[in-house]
Amino acid sequence: MNPILSDILHIIAYTTLVLFGHRIFLGFYKIFYVYLFSKPKNLKKLSGGANWAIITGSSDGLGKAYANELAKNGFNLVLISRTLSKLENVKNEINEKYPEIEVKIIAFDFGKFSFKDYEKDIFPILDKLDIGILVNNVGQMHKYPDYFHLFLGGPEKVAELVTVNTLPCTILTSKILSKMVERKSGIIINISSASGYHEMAKWSIYSGTKRFIKHFSACLHKEYSSLGITIQAVCPMFLATNMTHYSVTKTILSPEALAESAIKTLGHTSETAGSIIHEIQAIGLSFPSFFVDPFISILSKTQKQKILEQQKIK
Ligand SMILES: NC(=O)c1ccc[n+]([C@@H]2O[C@H](COP(=O)([O-])OP(=O)(O)OC[C@H]3O[C@@H](n4cnc5c(N)ncnc54)[C@H](OP(=O)(O)O)[C@@H]3O)[C@@H](O)[C@H]2O)c1
């Protein structure tokens, strides 16, 4: 064989081996090391002793589960969500279980964006606290998967969904980072979704905004990890919450199970599906589109049918 051609083939073979080996190593690390062998880090240490945690979208679902888990770990809480009565219930539940934990609640609609409202209703409270953890959890999904031009609620609802899914995370992160940088410690958890791993037809806004959160977190991780700040994107598969109306199964986890599992991975990985079962499921989403898309198409059809039947919309 021509020696130049032989050299080129060797280079291609070794490069393929290195790239493949790197992916296999990363996969093993993210699944086996993170979930089976690593020990949970001390959150108080990662947050530099600052003992307040802020959680958005915390009156229900995953946000409420993170709030409970962080209270269990000894953090005082600022809960921010839309509905005051639901926030009051969560505060009471947490105070019953953990009477030593201080809980502040802020009723705030992240969908009606006005920066002045952040300055009036949220920032003055945050300014007075020593914030160790920010959980950017608030998020909304469309009622059901469909063509973008048929999105229920039209352009106005599209604007609300993009606003809720992207702005609170970026604005609150920007607000609290300076103090974390000064302290050289702090934790920021950004709740993305496994839908951010793959371009999902008929889920364009949800999948696109979740991709934004995942990508934004990865950039921040590169900027701030050397400054002592832990930044993590959590990208779960389906959870049994109001968002999906699913019940718990072996693969559809309760928000409590996901939060408990995901918190243990802090400081070990900057991106995770949040649980070993979701991490394994998410591997499927990294396969080529011609393989994944037919499954997503079936999922979209059945989800739309199910929701339309539930709501008796024709
Ligand atoms: N469920 C899943 O299968 C799944 C999977 C992957 C990722 N995620 C992500 O996990 C996060 C939480 O989802 P979830 O399933 O826990 O949802 P959920 O059960 O519907 O809870 C959403 C929470 O966000 C609050 N919220 C919604 N819109 C708001 C707004 N405009 N302003 C202020 N608060 C608002 C809700 O408050 P009110 O009750 O007062 O409206 C509620 O506390 C989201 O970012 C979601 O994308 C969910």
Short mmCIF file of C-alpha atoms and ligand atoms in Angstrom, two decimals:
data_model
loop_
_atom_site.label_atom_id
_atom_site.label_comp_id
_atom_site.label_asym_id
_atom_site.label_seq_id
_atom_site.Cartn_x
_atom_site.Cartn_y
_atom_site.Cartn_z
CA MET A 1 0.00 0.00 0.00
CA ASN A 2 1.09 3.55 -0.73
CA PRO A 3 2.88 4.69 2.51
CA ILE A 4 1.07 8.08 2.53
CA LEU A 5 -2.32 6.36 2.25
CA SER A 6 -1.27 3.92 4.97
CA ASP A 7 -0.29 6.88 7.27
CA ILE A 8 -3.65 8.59 6.62
CA LEU A 9 -5.55 5.38 7.44
CA HIS A 10 -3.56 4.98 10.66
CA ILE A 11 -4.31 8.57 11.68
CA ILE A 12 -8.04 8.05 10.97
CA ALA A 13 -8.07 4.76 12.92
CA TYR A 14 -6.26 6.22 15.97
CA THR A 15 -8.41 9.38 15.99
CA THR A 16 -11.58 7.27 15.85
CA LEU A 17 -10.28 5.11 18.70
CA VAL A 18 -9.46 8.15 20.85
CA LEU A 19 -12.84 9.83 20.20
CA PHE A 20 -14.75 6.60 20.79
CA GLY A 21 -12.71 5.82 23.92
CA HIS A 22 -13.37 9.33 25.25
CA ARG A 23 -17.16 8.91 24.81
CA ILE A 24 -17.13 5.49 26.45
CA PHE A 25 -15.06 6.84 29.35
CA LEU A 26 -17.41 9.83 29.80
CA GLY A 27 -20.45 7.53 29.68
CA PHE A 28 -18.99 5.21 32.33
CA TYR A 29 -18.00 8.19 34.48
CA LYS A 30 -21.43 9.88 34.28
CA ILE A 31 -23.33 6.67 34.95
CA PHE A 32 -21.22 4.39 37.11
CA TYR A 33 -18.79 6.64 38.94
CA VAL A 34 -21.22 9.49 39.66
CA TYR A 35 -24.15 7.33 40.77
CA LEU A 36 -22.56 4.18 42.17
CA PHE A 37 -19.12 5.02 43.52
CA SER A 38 -18.84 8.73 44.36
CA LYS A 39 -19.69 10.06 47.82
CA PRO A 40 -22.05 13.06 48.08
CA LYS A 41 -20.13 16.29 48.70
CA ASN A 42 -20.76 18.50 51.69
CA LEU A 43 -23.18 21.14 50.36
CA LYS A 44 -22.34 23.61 53.14
CA LYS A 45 -18.70 23.40 52.07
CA LEU A 46 -19.52 23.82 48.35
CA SER A 47 -21.66 26.85 49.19
CA GLY A 48 -18.93 28.36 51.38
CA GLY A 49 -21.06 28.31 54.53
CA ALA A 50 -23.68 30.65 53.02
CA ASN A 51 -26.86 29.11 54.31
CA TRP A 52 -29.66 30.45 52.08
CA ALA A 53 -30.98 28.64 49.00
CA ILE A 54 -33.28 30.22 46.39
CA ILE A 55 -35.54 27.96 44.38
CA THR A 56 -37.75 29.18 41.53
CA GLY A 57 -40.95 27.34 40.63
CA SER A 58 -40.97 25.86 44.11
CA SER A 59 -44.69 25.61 44.92
CA ASP A 60 -44.94 22.26 43.15
CA GLY A 61 -43.17 19.41 41.38
CA LEU A 62 -39.40 19.33 41.12
CA GLY A 63 -38.86 22.78 42.66
CA LYS A 64 -40.81 21.81 45.78
CA ALA A 65 -38.80 18.57 45.96
CA TYR A 66 -35.50 20.51 45.76
CA ALA A 67 -36.78 22.85 48.49
CA ASN A 68 -37.48 19.91 50.81
CA GLU A 69 -34.15 18.28 50.04
CA LEU A 70 -32.21 21.51 50.71
CA ALA A 71 -34.14 22.11 53.94
CA LYS A 72 -33.14 18.57 54.97
CA ASN A 73 -29.53 19.63 54.30
CA GLY A 74 -29.93 22.62 56.65
CA PHE A 75 -30.45 25.49 54.19
CA ASN A 76 -32.88 28.36 54.79
CA LEU A 77 -35.09 28.89 51.78
CA VAL A 78 -36.42 31.60 49.49
CA LEU A 79 -39.25 30.07 47.47
CA ILE A 80 -40.37 31.97 44.37
CA SER A 81 -43.45 30.91 42.39
CA ARG A 82 -46.68 32.24 40.93
CA THR A 83 -49.37 31.19 43.41
CA LEU A 84 -49.17 32.62 46.94
CA SER A 85 -51.52 30.04 48.55
CA LYS A 86 -49.44 27.14 47.18
CA LEU A 87 -46.24 28.77 48.42
CA GLU A 88 -47.78 29.21 51.88
CA ASN A 89 -48.68 25.50 51.94
CA VAL A 90 -45.14 24.49 50.99
CA LYS A 91 -43.71 26.84 53.63
CA ASN A 92 -45.98 25.30 56.30
CA GLU A 93 -45.13 21.73 55.23
CA ILE A 94 -41.40 22.49 55.40
CA ASN A 95 -41.70 24.28 58.74
CA GLU A 96 -43.57 21.29 60.20
CA LYS A 97 -40.80 18.90 59.14
CA TYR A 98 -37.84 21.23 59.74
CA PRO A 99 -38.86 23.86 62.35
CA GLU A 100 -35.32 25.25 62.51
CA ILE A 101 -35.38 26.25 58.81
CA GLU A 102 -36.35 29.83 57.87
CA VAL A 103 -38.55 30.04 54.77
CA LYS A 104 -39.31 33.25 52.84
CA ILE A 105 -41.83 33.19 50.02
CA ILE A 106 -42.20 35.50 47.03
CA ALA A 107 -45.25 35.30 44.77
CA PHE A 108 -43.99 36.36 41.35
CA ASP A 109 -45.11 35.66 37.80
CA PHE A 110 -41.99 35.06 35.71
CA GLY A 111 -44.11 34.99 32.54
CA LYS A 112 -44.96 38.71 32.66
CA PHE A 113 -41.49 40.06 32.16
CA SER A 114 -40.63 43.45 33.59
CA PHE A 115 -37.12 44.02 34.91
CA LYS A 116 -38.52 46.69 37.27
CA ASP A 117 -40.62 43.95 38.96
CA TYR A 118 -37.46 41.91 39.64
CA GLU A 119 -35.89 45.05 41.15
CA LYS A 120 -38.97 45.74 43.26
CA ASP A 121 -40.08 42.26 44.40
CA ILE A 122 -37.04 39.96 44.33
CA PHE A 123 -33.69 41.77 44.43
CA PRO A 124 -34.21 43.65 47.76
CA ILE A 125 -34.83 40.31 49.53
CA LEU A 126 -31.85 38.60 47.89
CA ASP A 127 -29.57 41.56 48.69
CA LYS A 128 -30.02 40.97 52.42
CA LEU A 129 -29.18 37.25 52.35
CA ASP A 130 -26.06 35.17 52.19
CA ILE A 131 -26.96 32.98 49.21
CA GLY A 132 -25.18 29.65 48.91
CA ILE A 133 -27.41 27.91 46.38
CA LEU A 134 -29.59 29.03 43.48
CA VAL A 135 -31.88 26.46 41.87
CA ASN A 136 -33.20 27.80 38.56
CA ASN A 137 -36.08 25.38 38.24
CA VAL A 138 -39.08 27.32 36.96
CA GLY A 139 -40.22 26.11 33.56
CA GLN A 140 -43.30 25.50 31.48
CA MET A 141 -44.13 23.11 28.67
CA HIS A 142 -46.68 23.48 25.87
CA LYS A 143 -50.00 21.74 26.51
CA TYR A 144 -49.12 19.04 24.00
CA PRO A 145 -46.58 18.50 21.20
CA ASP A 146 -47.66 20.00 17.87
CA TYR A 147 -46.51 21.98 14.81
CA PHE A 148 -45.07 25.31 15.90
CA HIS A 149 -47.66 27.37 13.95
CA LEU A 150 -50.45 25.52 15.84
CA PHE A 151 -48.99 26.32 19.27
CA LEU A 152 -51.95 26.83 21.64
CA GLY A 153 -52.21 30.51 22.56
CA GLY A 154 -50.24 31.68 19.51
CA PRO A 155 -47.34 34.17 19.58
CA GLU A 156 -48.31 35.58 22.99
CA LYS A 157 -48.09 32.17 24.68
CA VAL A 158 -44.86 31.45 22.74
CA ALA A 159 -43.37 34.64 24.22
CA GLU A 160 -44.48 33.65 27.73
CA LEU A 161 -42.99 30.17 27.47
CA VAL A 162 -39.63 31.42 26.16
CA THR A 163 -39.61 34.09 28.88
CA VAL A 164 -40.35 31.68 31.75
CA ASN A 165 -37.91 29.04 30.48
CA THR A 166 -34.92 31.32 29.91
CA LEU A 167 -35.06 34.76 31.58
CA PRO A 168 -35.41 33.93 35.33
CA CYS A 169 -32.41 31.60 35.08
CA THR A 170 -30.18 34.16 33.35
CA ILE A 171 -31.33 37.19 35.38
CA LEU A 172 -31.09 35.53 38.82
CA THR A 173 -27.75 33.93 37.97
CA SER A 174 -26.42 37.31 36.90
CA LYS A 175 -27.73 38.87 40.12
CA ILE A 176 -26.20 36.44 42.60
CA LEU A 177 -22.90 35.48 40.92
CA SER A 178 -20.84 38.51 42.02
CA LYS A 179 -21.19 37.64 45.71
CA MET A 180 -20.36 34.00 44.98
CA VAL A 181 -17.26 35.08 43.05
CA GLU A 182 -16.17 37.30 45.98
CA ARG A 183 -16.66 34.36 48.34
CA LYS A 184 -15.10 31.88 45.89
CA SER A 185 -17.94 29.42 46.52
CA GLY A 186 -21.56 28.74 45.68
CA ILE A 187 -23.81 26.35 43.82
CA ILE A 188 -26.04 27.10 40.83
CA ILE A 189 -28.34 24.32 39.64
CA ASN A 190 -30.09 24.92 36.32
CA ILE A 191 -32.98 22.59 35.55
CA SER A 192 -32.91 21.76 31.86
CA SER A 193 -34.43 18.56 30.44
CA ALA A 194 -33.41 15.53 28.38
CA SER A 195 -35.42 17.21 25.60
CA GLY A 196 -32.44 19.57 25.35
CA TYR A 197 -30.24 16.65 24.21
CA HIS A 198 -32.04 16.16 20.89
CA GLU A 199 -33.79 18.33 18.29
CA MET A 200 -37.38 17.26 18.97
CA ALA A 201 -39.93 18.00 16.22
CA LYS A 202 -43.22 19.38 17.61
CA TRP A 203 -41.51 20.25 20.92
CA SER A 204 -39.48 23.06 19.34
CA ILE A 205 -39.89 25.77 22.00
CA TYR A 206 -39.56 23.43 24.97
CA SER A 207 -36.64 21.49 23.49
CA GLY A 208 -35.00 24.73 22.24
CA THR A 209 -35.26 26.59 25.54
CA LYS A 210 -34.04 23.55 27.50
CA ARG A 211 -31.08 23.31 25.12
CA PHE A 212 -30.37 26.97 25.90
CA ILE A 213 -30.31 26.23 29.65
CA LYS A 214 -28.00 23.25 29.16
CA HIS A 215 -25.64 25.19 26.88
CA PHE A 216 -25.66 28.31 29.10
CA SER A 217 -24.79 26.15 32.13
CA ALA A 218 -21.93 24.45 30.29
CA CYS A 219 -20.46 27.84 29.33
CA LEU A 220 -20.78 29.11 32.92
CA HIS A 221 -19.20 25.92 34.25
CA LYS A 222 -16.16 26.61 32.05
CA GLU A 223 -16.02 30.23 33.26
CA TYR A 224 -16.55 29.69 36.98
CA SER A 225 -15.38 26.23 38.05
CA SER A 226 -11.82 27.52 38.55
CA LEU A 227 -13.30 30.29 40.76
CA GLY A 228 -14.75 27.74 43.20
CA ILE A 229 -18.35 27.88 41.96
CA THR A 230 -20.28 24.68 41.22
CA ILE A 231 -22.56 25.00 38.21
CA GLN A 232 -24.70 22.06 37.18
CA ALA A 233 -27.32 21.45 34.48
CA VAL A 234 -29.89 18.79 35.41
CA CYS A 235 -31.57 17.21 32.38
CA PRO A 236 -34.15 14.63 33.52
CA MET A 237 -36.34 12.41 31.37
CA PHE A 238 -40.05 12.24 32.32
CA LEU A 239 -41.14 12.97 35.91
CA ALA A 240 -44.52 12.44 37.53
CA THR A 241 -45.56 16.08 38.02
CA ASN A 242 -48.37 18.42 36.96
CA MET A 243 -46.35 19.23 33.88
CA THR A 244 -46.70 15.74 32.42
CA HIS A 245 -49.69 14.30 34.33
CA TYR A 246 -47.80 10.99 34.37
CA SER A 247 -47.83 8.59 37.33
CA VAL A 248 -44.68 7.14 38.84
CA THR A 249 -43.31 4.01 37.10
CA LYS A 250 -39.86 2.39 37.07
CA THR A 251 -38.65 5.01 34.57
CA ILE A 252 -40.97 7.95 35.28
CA LEU A 253 -39.60 9.14 38.61
CA SER A 254 -41.26 11.15 41.33
CA PRO A 255 -39.79 14.66 41.66
CA GLU A 256 -38.68 13.74 45.21
CA ALA A 257 -36.66 10.75 43.96
CA LEU A 258 -35.05 12.84 41.22
CA ALA A 259 -34.13 15.74 43.53
CA GLU A 260 -32.66 13.42 46.17
CA SER A 261 -30.57 11.59 43.58
CA ALA A 262 -29.49 14.70 41.62
CA ILE A 263 -28.33 16.62 44.70
CA LYS A 264 -25.90 13.81 45.52
CA THR A 265 -24.13 14.37 42.17
CA LEU A 266 -23.26 18.02 42.93
CA GLY A 267 -19.55 18.64 42.63
CA HIS A 268 -19.06 15.39 40.69
CA THR A 269 -20.57 16.32 37.34
CA SER A 270 -21.56 19.58 35.66
CA GLU A 271 -24.30 17.92 33.64
CA THR A 272 -26.52 15.02 34.60
CA ALA A 273 -29.92 13.51 33.88
CA GLY A 274 -30.30 13.51 37.67
CA SER A 275 -30.70 9.77 38.25
CA ILE A 276 -28.98 6.62 37.02
CA ILE A 277 -32.12 5.34 35.26
CA HIS A 278 -32.61 8.62 33.38
CA GLU A 279 -28.89 8.77 32.56
CA ILE A 280 -29.14 5.34 30.92
CA GLN A 281 -32.37 6.28 29.10
CA ALA A 282 -30.78 9.52 27.85
CA ILE A 283 -28.09 7.54 25.98
CA GLY A 284 -30.81 6.75 23.42
CA LEU A 285 -31.18 10.46 22.65
CA SER A 286 -27.55 10.67 21.52
CA PHE A 287 -28.20 8.20 18.67
CA PRO A 288 -28.59 9.60 15.13
CA SER A 289 -31.87 11.32 14.24
CA PHE A 290 -33.00 8.62 11.80
CA PHE A 291 -33.06 6.24 14.78
CA VAL A 292 -34.47 8.54 17.49
CA ASP A 293 -37.02 10.61 15.53
CA PRO A 294 -39.56 7.81 14.85
CA PHE A 295 -39.77 7.14 18.62
CA ILE A 296 -40.26 10.85 19.33
CA SER A 297 -42.94 11.03 16.65
CA ILE A 298 -44.89 8.15 18.28
CA LEU A 299 -44.42 9.71 21.72
CA SER A 300 -45.69 13.09 20.46
CA LYS A 301 -48.79 11.54 18.86
CA THR A 302 -49.74 9.51 21.92
CA GLN A 303 -49.11 12.43 24.28
CA LYS A 304 -51.23 14.79 22.21
CA GLN A 305 -54.06 12.22 22.02
CA LYS A 306 -53.89 11.54 25.74
CA ILE A 307 -54.01 15.21 26.69
CA LEU A 308 -56.81 16.02 24.24
CA GLU A 309 -58.83 13.11 25.61
CA GLN A 310 -58.15 14.27 29.18
CA GLN A 311 -59.23 17.81 28.41
CA LYS A 312 -61.98 16.75 25.98
CA ILE A 313 -60.71 19.28 23.45
CA LYS A 314 -61.65 18.40 19.88
N1 LIG B 1 -41.94 17.05 34.59
C1 LIG B 1 -41.04 16.56 33.80
O1 LIG B 1 -41.19 15.47 33.19
C2 LIG B 1 -39.73 17.29 33.59
C3 LIG B 1 -38.70 16.63 32.91
C4 LIG B 1 -37.53 17.31 32.69
C5 LIG B 1 -37.36 18.60 33.14
N2 LIG B 1 -38.37 19.22 33.80
C6 LIG B 1 -38.18 20.59 34.23
O2 LIG B 1 -38.33 20.66 35.64
C7 LIG B 1 -38.78 21.98 36.00
C8 LIG B 1 -39.97 21.84 36.94
O3 LIG B 1 -40.99 21.13 36.25
P1 LIG B 1 -42.17 20.40 37.04
O4 LIG B 1 -42.46 19.18 36.27
O5 LIG B 1 -41.85 20.33 38.46
O6 LIG B 1 -43.35 21.44 36.76
P2 LIG B 1 -44.69 21.72 37.59
O7 LIG B 1 -45.02 20.57 38.45
O8 LIG B 1 -45.64 22.20 36.57
O9 LIG B 1 -44.27 22.94 38.55
C9 LIG B 1 -43.92 24.15 37.98
C10 LIG B 1 -43.61 25.15 39.06
O10 LIG B 1 -43.23 26.38 38.42
C11 LIG B 1 -44.12 27.42 38.82
N3 LIG B 1 -44.40 28.29 37.70
C12 LIG B 1 -44.88 27.97 36.48
N4 LIG B 1 -45.02 29.06 35.74
C13 LIG B 1 -44.63 30.11 36.50
C14 LIG B 1 -44.54 31.49 36.28
N5 LIG B 1 -44.92 32.06 35.13
N6 LIG B 1 -44.08 32.27 37.28
C15 LIG B 1 -43.71 31.74 38.45
N7 LIG B 1 -43.77 30.42 38.73
C16 LIG B 1 -44.23 29.62 37.75
C17 LIG B 1 -45.37 26.73 39.29
O11 LIG B 1 -46.04 27.58 40.18
P3 LIG B 1 -47.64 27.65 40.24
O12 LIG B 1 -48.07 26.28 40.65
O13 LIG B 1 -47.93 28.69 41.21
O14 LIG B 1 -48.08 27.97 38.84
C18 LIG B 1 -44.80 25.48 39.94
O15 LIG B 1 -44.33 25.75 41.23
C19 LIG B 1 -39.09 22.69 34.70
O16 LIG B 1 -38.04 23.54 34.36
C20 LIG B 1 -39.21 21.57 33.69
O17 LIG B 1 -38.90 21.99 32.40
C21 LIG B 1 -39.57 18.59 34.05
#
